[in-house]
Amino acid sequence: MKEVTLKQIAENLGISITTVSKALKDYPDVSKKTKALVKKEAKKLHYKPNVFAVNLRTKESKTVGLIIPEVVHHFFSSVINGIIEQAEKKGYLVIILQSNESYKLEKKQIDLLISKRVDGIMISLANKTVDISHLKRVKELEIPLLMFDKISKMIDCSKVVINDREAAYAATKHLIDTGCKRIAHFRGALLPQNSIDRFLGYKKALEDHGLKYDSSLVYICENVDYNDGINAAKQLLEDHDDVDGIFTITDLAAIGAISVFNEKGIRVPDDISIMGFSNWFVSSAITPSLSTVDQPGYEMGKVAFKQLYKEMKARRKHEDFEPRTIVLETKLIKRNST
Amino acid sequence: MKEVTLKQIAENLGISITTVSKALKDYPDVSKKTKALVKKEAKKLHYKPNVFAVNLRTKESKTVGLIIPEVVHHFFSSVINGIIEQAEKKGYLVIILQSNESYKLEKKQIDLLISKRVDGIMISLANKTVDISHLKRVKELEIPLLMFDKISKMIDCSKVVINDREAAYAATKHLIDTGCKRIAHFRGALLPQNSIDRFLGYKKALEDHGLKYDSSLVYICENVDYNDGINAAKQLLEDHDDVDGIFTITDLAAIGAISVFNEKGIRVPDDISIMGFSNWFVSSAITPSLSTVDQPGYEMGKVAFKQLYKEMKARRKHEDFEPRTIVLETKLIKRNST
DNA sequence: TTGGCAGGCGAAAACGTTTTCGATTATTAT
DNA sequence: ATAATAATCGAAAACGTTTTCGCCTGCCAA
């Protein structure tokens, strides 16, 4: 049971490999008759081109690499979904790697993708990534690169993001609009741009609406998860008794906080309003359902691949390409926690 | 800025390509002196073998394909996590495809993976998959194949599963042990083996403990999601007023049900106990926290890749390989909903 | 001297494709 | 008739690696 190759078909038909190859790709210098013959024989033998040979010859793998901090994460898995769907449509496959928020791993994975000769790389940076020489290298090798969600401003490449600052501003403003006077913020780690921007949006909203910014109302949720939310909420209850609103960097932290308040008999939103971020679909399932900002993960993945695709196409044709930054719309979702 | 190749190194050193290649791979018929020389030069030039050429020559891609019904899903994304981590350790990359529970897509994706010449394929079947000729073809081509979670008994290959029947039995028994007398079941679609097995476990547990099985207490949650849980719960409340326990096929459905009961003022677990399945981590975050069965996704992914790796290794050495079915342990998790 | 052997190296084939550049024939214009 | 043009085809190089097989040199034993 040997593999079917162009050679095989050529021999069967008594013509050259060249002609077979060209016939299958509809080159204009092959007669209709020969084309028909070749295609028939190819179909009969179930001919499938050997991608390894094609790759070698064309220097393309029709594969892109994707590096994200965490796979088990509603937002990122939505992005993955958007990416692989779009990629498949365009005939590309996606290799997924997880940096676990580690800079070292991220760097290693970039090397891995380069050595695998993917046609493009999409990445959402690890929180701990500050050195970006590994990404510079990608640019030097002229491998199309796209960053999404967690990006670095130091790299000139296409980007897909939301306007974290504006979204956080809107979220905080919503709390103010519903009557909150003293609003705390559960923020993320200090480094990531997202975390900074959401914090700045929060701060600006306060200042624009005559509420004084108080740094003692800002709590850091290092891992931005459920337990962080629990701990921050407990700490908050110890530190302050006059807080009537919280804006959290992520739904998970908000849910953690809500569970604390539920337990202690503090009513949400009567005693304290809570605003999440991301619109993780569980937010609508908890009691009370969580007001939040919708962060379009699936859409982001889709747009991101489309943009990368454009760049890969340009590169193939040796055209030059102008990187773009695409900002996606977020949406304020009002539910029962505010 | 040309690519560095073996030829390049050979020319620089005035030796043959053959010797360079062999030196880099520590062949015994190259002198230590030459090896050192070659390695030094290779490092200096940052030589990286061209995988396309290596693939073509060795007929291996060091890549495996993974097909799952849904990426945005706690259990499956955990499996992905386990797989890619383990794969990376062994020098393999993972291409992820999503069947969206569609048989047609699944079939197409298998073809895609075959034509990409992956070294192995891992799959969790779409619910609608009954025809398995596409999987037979994988076997015929002697591509190592592994099925996990949603498997087919008609295919002889390695499998990694949990004992759904036993786990469901234990879950139902737990409801019985805590005093439930009339226990409903929110089951999944009719076809999938999982769904059948969990149903059978539920039924058997009833019968073994002197409770009569009543088919009117079984509700079908076609998509096994949050809304299904809501609808089933509402229907249940219309149909029956004496039910004091529910075993749901998945946490999501359980959470949907809980939200209905919360709304209607029906107390969980005082009026009705609820038992989920999967131990989706949100289950511990809701009120009341959900008793459930822990389904080890990460572990399953890890074990699955390891097993596939063994088969790929055997295949490379042309040894024959005995497929194995590995059954992973589940764990009953008692929380506040029972 | 001859033979055998080991160590070190390289020529060349092979993997299967794509594409350039001629070559050959058939057709048309002059 | 000749020249120019169009239509078809194929030889061969190229992509970069791996691996088989044989060659050469030097050494030792008989």
Short mmCIF file of N, CA, C and O in Angstrom, two decimals, chain A residues 246-318:
data_model
loop_
_atom_site.label_atom_id
_atom_site.label_comp_id
_atom_site.label_asym_id
_atom_site.label_seq_id
_atom_site.Cartn_x
_atom_site.Cartn_y
_atom_site.Cartn_z
N ILE A 246 -18.39 48.38 44.39
CA ILE A 246 -17.07 47.85 44.03
C ILE A 246 -17.03 47.61 42.53
O ILE A 246 -17.96 47.06 41.94
N PHE A 247 -15.94 48.04 41.94
CA PHE A 247 -15.68 47.69 40.55
C PHE A 247 -14.50 46.73 40.53
O PHE A 247 -13.41 47.06 40.98
N THR A 248 -14.73 45.51 40.06
CA THR A 248 -13.66 44.51 40.06
C THR A 248 -13.10 44.34 38.67
O THR A 248 -13.79 44.53 37.68
N ILE A 249 -11.84 43.96 38.60
CA ILE A 249 -11.17 43.84 37.31
C ILE A 249 -11.69 42.67 36.49
O ILE A 249 -11.49 42.60 35.28
N THR A 250 -12.37 41.75 37.16
CA THR A 250 -12.85 40.58 36.44
C THR A 250 -14.05 39.96 37.16
O THR A 250 -14.21 40.12 38.37
N ASP A 251 -14.89 39.29 36.41
CA ASP A 251 -16.09 38.70 36.99
C ASP A 251 -15.77 37.72 38.11
O ASP A 251 -16.48 37.62 39.11
N LEU A 252 -14.70 37.00 37.93
CA LEU A 252 -14.33 35.98 38.89
C LEU A 252 -14.14 36.59 40.28
O LEU A 252 -14.64 36.06 41.29
N ALA A 253 -13.42 37.67 40.32
CA ALA A 253 -13.19 38.35 41.60
C ALA A 253 -14.53 38.87 42.16
O ALA A 253 -14.78 38.79 43.36
N ALA A 254 -15.36 39.35 41.26
CA ALA A 254 -16.67 39.86 41.69
C ALA A 254 -17.50 38.74 42.31
O ALA A 254 -18.15 38.92 43.35
N ILE A 255 -17.45 37.58 41.68
CA ILE A 255 -18.23 36.45 42.19
C ILE A 255 -17.70 36.03 43.56
O ILE A 255 -18.46 35.70 44.47
N GLY A 256 -16.39 36.05 43.70
CA GLY A 256 -15.80 35.76 45.00
C GLY A 256 -16.32 36.73 46.05
O GLY A 256 -16.73 36.33 47.15
N ALA A 257 -16.34 38.00 45.69
CA ALA A 257 -16.80 39.02 46.63
C ALA A 257 -18.28 38.79 46.99
O ALA A 257 -18.66 38.82 48.16
N ILE A 258 -19.08 38.52 45.97
CA ILE A 258 -20.50 38.30 46.21
C ILE A 258 -20.72 37.14 47.19
O ILE A 258 -21.56 37.21 48.09
N SER A 259 -19.93 36.09 47.01
CA SER A 259 -20.13 34.93 47.88
C SER A 259 -19.82 35.30 49.33
O SER A 259 -20.47 34.81 50.26
N VAL A 260 -18.83 36.18 49.52
CA VAL A 260 -18.52 36.64 50.87
C VAL A 260 -19.70 37.42 51.44
O VAL A 260 -20.15 37.19 52.58
N PHE A 261 -20.22 38.35 50.62
CA PHE A 261 -21.32 39.19 51.10
C PHE A 261 -22.57 38.35 51.37
O PHE A 261 -23.27 38.56 52.36
N ASN A 262 -22.84 37.42 50.49
CA ASN A 262 -23.98 36.52 50.70
C ASN A 262 -23.87 35.84 52.05
O ASN A 262 -24.83 35.77 52.83
N GLU A 263 -22.71 35.37 52.33
CA GLU A 263 -22.47 34.62 53.56
C GLU A 263 -22.67 35.50 54.80
O GLU A 263 -23.23 35.06 55.80
N LYS A 264 -22.18 36.75 54.69
CA LYS A 264 -22.24 37.65 55.84
C LYS A 264 -23.57 38.39 55.94
O LYS A 264 -23.72 39.28 56.78
N GLY A 265 -24.48 38.08 55.05
CA GLY A 265 -25.77 38.74 55.12
C GLY A 265 -25.76 40.18 54.63
O GLY A 265 -26.68 40.95 54.91
N ILE A 266 -24.72 40.54 53.92
CA ILE A 266 -24.69 41.88 53.33
C ILE A 266 -25.41 41.80 51.99
O ILE A 266 -25.09 40.94 51.17
N ARG A 267 -26.40 42.68 51.81
CA ARG A 267 -27.23 42.54 50.62
C ARG A 267 -26.62 43.23 49.39
O ARG A 267 -26.21 44.39 49.46
N VAL A 268 -26.59 42.49 48.30
CA VAL A 268 -26.15 43.04 47.01
C VAL A 268 -27.39 43.13 46.13
O VAL A 268 -28.11 42.14 45.99
N PRO A 269 -27.74 44.28 45.58
CA PRO A 269 -26.98 45.53 45.60
C PRO A 269 -27.46 46.52 46.66
O PRO A 269 -26.95 47.64 46.67
N ASP A 270 -28.37 46.14 47.54
CA ASP A 270 -28.93 47.14 48.46
C ASP A 270 -27.86 47.77 49.34
O ASP A 270 -27.77 48.99 49.46
N ASP A 271 -27.03 46.93 49.96
CA ASP A 271 -25.98 47.48 50.82
C ASP A 271 -24.75 47.86 50.00
O ASP A 271 -24.07 48.84 50.28
N ILE A 272 -24.46 47.06 49.01
CA ILE A 272 -23.26 47.31 48.21
C ILE A 272 -23.49 46.82 46.78
O ILE A 272 -24.03 45.73 46.58
N SER A 273 -23.12 47.66 45.85
CA SER A 273 -23.28 47.29 44.44
C SER A 273 -21.98 46.71 43.92
O SER A 273 -20.90 47.14 44.33
N ILE A 274 -22.10 45.77 42.99
CA ILE A 274 -20.87 45.18 42.44
C ILE A 274 -20.92 45.14 40.92
O ILE A 274 -21.92 44.77 40.32
N MET A 275 -19.79 45.52 40.36
CA MET A 275 -19.66 45.60 38.92
C MET A 275 -18.47 44.74 38.52
O MET A 275 -17.36 44.94 39.02
N GLY A 276 -18.71 43.80 37.63
CA GLY A 276 -17.61 42.93 37.19
C GLY A 276 -17.01 43.41 35.88
O GLY A 276 -17.21 44.54 35.46
N PHE A 277 -16.28 42.52 35.25
CA PHE A 277 -15.67 42.84 33.96
C PHE A 277 -15.41 41.54 33.22
O PHE A 277 -14.80 40.62 33.77
N SER A 278 -15.89 41.44 31.98
CA SER A 278 -15.64 40.32 31.07
C SER A 278 -16.92 39.70 30.52
O SER A 278 -16.94 39.20 29.43
N ASN A 279 -17.97 39.73 31.34
CA ASN A 279 -19.19 39.02 31.00
C ASN A 279 -18.96 37.55 30.76
O ASN A 279 -19.30 36.99 29.72
N TRP A 280 -18.33 36.95 31.72
CA TRP A 280 -18.21 35.51 31.75
C TRP A 280 -19.62 34.99 31.92
O TRP A 280 -20.39 35.54 32.72
N PHE A 281 -20.02 33.97 31.17
CA PHE A 281 -21.45 33.70 31.12
C PHE A 281 -22.03 33.22 32.45
O PHE A 281 -23.22 33.29 32.66
N VAL A 282 -21.17 32.80 33.35
CA VAL A 282 -21.66 32.41 34.67
C VAL A 282 -22.27 33.60 35.40
O VAL A 282 -23.13 33.45 36.25
N SER A 283 -21.80 34.77 35.02
CA SER A 283 -22.26 35.98 35.71
C SER A 283 -23.77 36.11 35.70
O SER A 283 -24.37 36.72 36.57
N SER A 284 -24.38 35.56 34.67
CA SER A 284 -25.84 35.65 34.61
C SER A 284 -26.50 34.54 35.41
O SER A 284 -27.69 34.56 35.65
N ALA A 285 -25.70 33.58 35.84
CA ALA A 285 -26.27 32.41 36.51
C ALA A 285 -26.23 32.51 38.03
O ALA A 285 -26.91 31.77 38.72
N ILE A 286 -25.42 33.42 38.54
CA ILE A 286 -25.32 33.50 39.99
C ILE A 286 -26.43 34.38 40.55
O ILE A 286 -27.16 35.04 39.83
N THR A 287 -26.54 34.37 41.88
CA THR A 287 -27.55 35.21 42.52
C THR A 287 -26.87 36.16 43.49
O THR A 287 -26.18 35.70 44.39
N PRO A 288 -27.03 37.46 43.34
CA PRO A 288 -27.72 38.10 42.22
C PRO A 288 -26.87 38.05 40.96
O PRO A 288 -25.65 37.97 41.06
N SER A 289 -27.52 38.13 39.82
CA SER A 289 -26.77 38.13 38.57
C SER A 289 -25.89 39.38 38.53
O SER A 289 -26.23 40.41 39.10
N LEU A 290 -24.79 39.25 37.86
CA LEU A 290 -23.74 40.27 37.96
C LEU A 290 -23.77 41.27 36.81
O LEU A 290 -23.74 40.90 35.65
N SER A 291 -23.79 42.55 37.14
CA SER A 291 -23.59 43.58 36.13
C SER A 291 -22.13 43.57 35.74
O SER A 291 -21.25 43.35 36.57
N THR A 292 -21.87 43.79 34.47
CA THR A 292 -20.49 43.62 34.02
C THR A 292 -20.26 44.31 32.69
O THR A 292 -21.16 44.96 32.15
N VAL A 293 -19.06 44.20 32.20
CA VAL A 293 -18.72 44.77 30.88
C VAL A 293 -18.45 43.60 29.94
O VAL A 293 -17.64 42.73 30.25
N ASP A 294 -19.12 43.60 28.84
CA ASP A 294 -18.93 42.49 27.91
C ASP A 294 -17.65 42.67 27.12
O ASP A 294 -17.45 43.66 26.44
N GLN A 295 -16.80 41.67 27.22
CA GLN A 295 -15.52 41.68 26.54
C GLN A 295 -15.58 40.61 25.46
O GLN A 295 -15.61 39.43 25.76
N PRO A 296 -15.63 41.02 24.22
CA PRO A 296 -15.98 40.09 23.14
C PRO A 296 -14.83 39.17 22.73
O PRO A 296 -14.11 39.46 21.79
N GLY A 297 -14.68 38.05 23.43
CA GLY A 297 -13.57 37.14 23.19
C GLY A 297 -13.61 36.48 21.82
O GLY A 297 -12.62 36.49 21.08
N TYR A 298 -14.75 35.93 21.50
CA TYR A 298 -14.88 35.23 20.23
C TYR A 298 -14.59 36.19 19.07
O TYR A 298 -13.81 35.88 18.17
N GLU A 299 -15.21 37.34 19.15
CA GLU A 299 -15.00 38.39 18.15
C GLU A 299 -13.53 38.77 18.05
O GLU A 299 -12.99 38.93 16.95
N MET A 300 -12.90 38.89 19.19
CA MET A 300 -11.50 39.28 19.19
C MET A 300 -10.64 38.25 18.46
O MET A 300 -9.76 38.59 17.68
N GLY A 301 -10.93 36.98 18.73
CA GLY A 301 -10.19 35.92 18.06
C GLY A 301 -10.39 35.97 16.55
O GLY A 301 -9.45 35.85 15.77
N LYS A 302 -11.61 36.18 16.18
CA LYS A 302 -11.96 36.21 14.76
C LYS A 302 -11.23 37.36 14.05
O LYS A 302 -10.55 37.16 13.04
N VAL A 303 -11.39 38.54 14.60
CA VAL A 303 -10.75 39.72 14.02
C VAL A 303 -9.23 39.57 14.00
O VAL A 303 -8.56 39.92 13.03
N ALA A 304 -8.72 39.00 15.07
CA ALA A 304 -7.27 38.85 15.18
C ALA A 304 -6.75 37.97 14.05
O ALA A 304 -5.77 38.32 13.38
N PHE A 305 -7.40 36.85 13.84
CA PHE A 305 -6.89 36.00 12.77
C PHE A 305 -7.00 36.66 11.41
O PHE A 305 -6.10 36.59 10.58
N LYS A 306 -8.14 37.33 11.21
CA LYS A 306 -8.32 38.00 9.92
C LYS A 306 -7.21 39.00 9.64
O LYS A 306 -6.70 39.09 8.53
N GLN A 307 -6.84 39.71 10.66
CA GLN A 307 -5.79 40.71 10.52
C GLN A 307 -4.45 40.04 10.24
O GLN A 307 -3.70 40.46 9.35
N LEU A 308 -4.18 38.98 10.98
CA LEU A 308 -2.92 38.26 10.77
C LEU A 308 -2.88 37.69 9.35
O LEU A 308 -1.85 37.70 8.68
N TYR A 309 -4.02 37.22 8.92
CA TYR A 309 -4.11 36.64 7.59
C TYR A 309 -3.71 37.66 6.52
O TYR A 309 -2.96 37.35 5.60
N LYS A 310 -4.22 38.88 6.69
CA LYS A 310 -3.86 39.94 5.74
C LYS A 310 -2.36 40.12 5.69
O LYS A 310 -1.78 40.28 4.62
N GLU A 311 -1.77 40.11 6.85
CA GLU A 311 -0.33 40.33 6.89
C GLU A 311 0.43 39.16 6.26
O GLU A 311 1.40 39.36 5.54
N MET A 312 -0.04 37.95 6.51
CA MET A 312 0.63 36.79 5.93
C MET A 312 0.52 36.82 4.41
O MET A 312 1.45 36.47 3.69
N LYS A 313 -0.64 37.26 3.95
CA LYS A 313 -0.86 37.34 2.52
C LYS A 313 0.08 38.37 1.90
O LYS A 313 0.70 38.11 0.86
N ALA A 314 0.17 39.51 2.54
CA ALA A 314 1.04 40.57 2.04
C ALA A 314 2.48 40.07 2.00
O ALA A 314 3.21 40.28 1.02
N ARG A 315 2.86 39.40 3.03
CA ARG A 315 4.24 38.92 3.11
C ARG A 315 4.54 37.92 2.00
O ARG A 315 5.60 37.92 1.40
N ARG A 316 3.57 37.09 1.71
CA ARG A 316 3.77 36.09 0.66
C ARG A 316 4.01 36.78 -0.68
O ARG A 316 4.80 36.31 -1.49
N LYS A 317 3.32 37.87 -0.86
CA LYS A 317 3.46 38.59 -2.14
C LYS A 317 4.57 39.64 -2.08
O LYS A 317 4.69 40.46 -2.97
N HIS A 318 5.30 39.62 -0.99
CA HIS A 318 6.38 40.60 -0.80
C HIS A 318 5.90 42.04 -0.89
O HIS A 318 6.64 42.93 -1.27
#
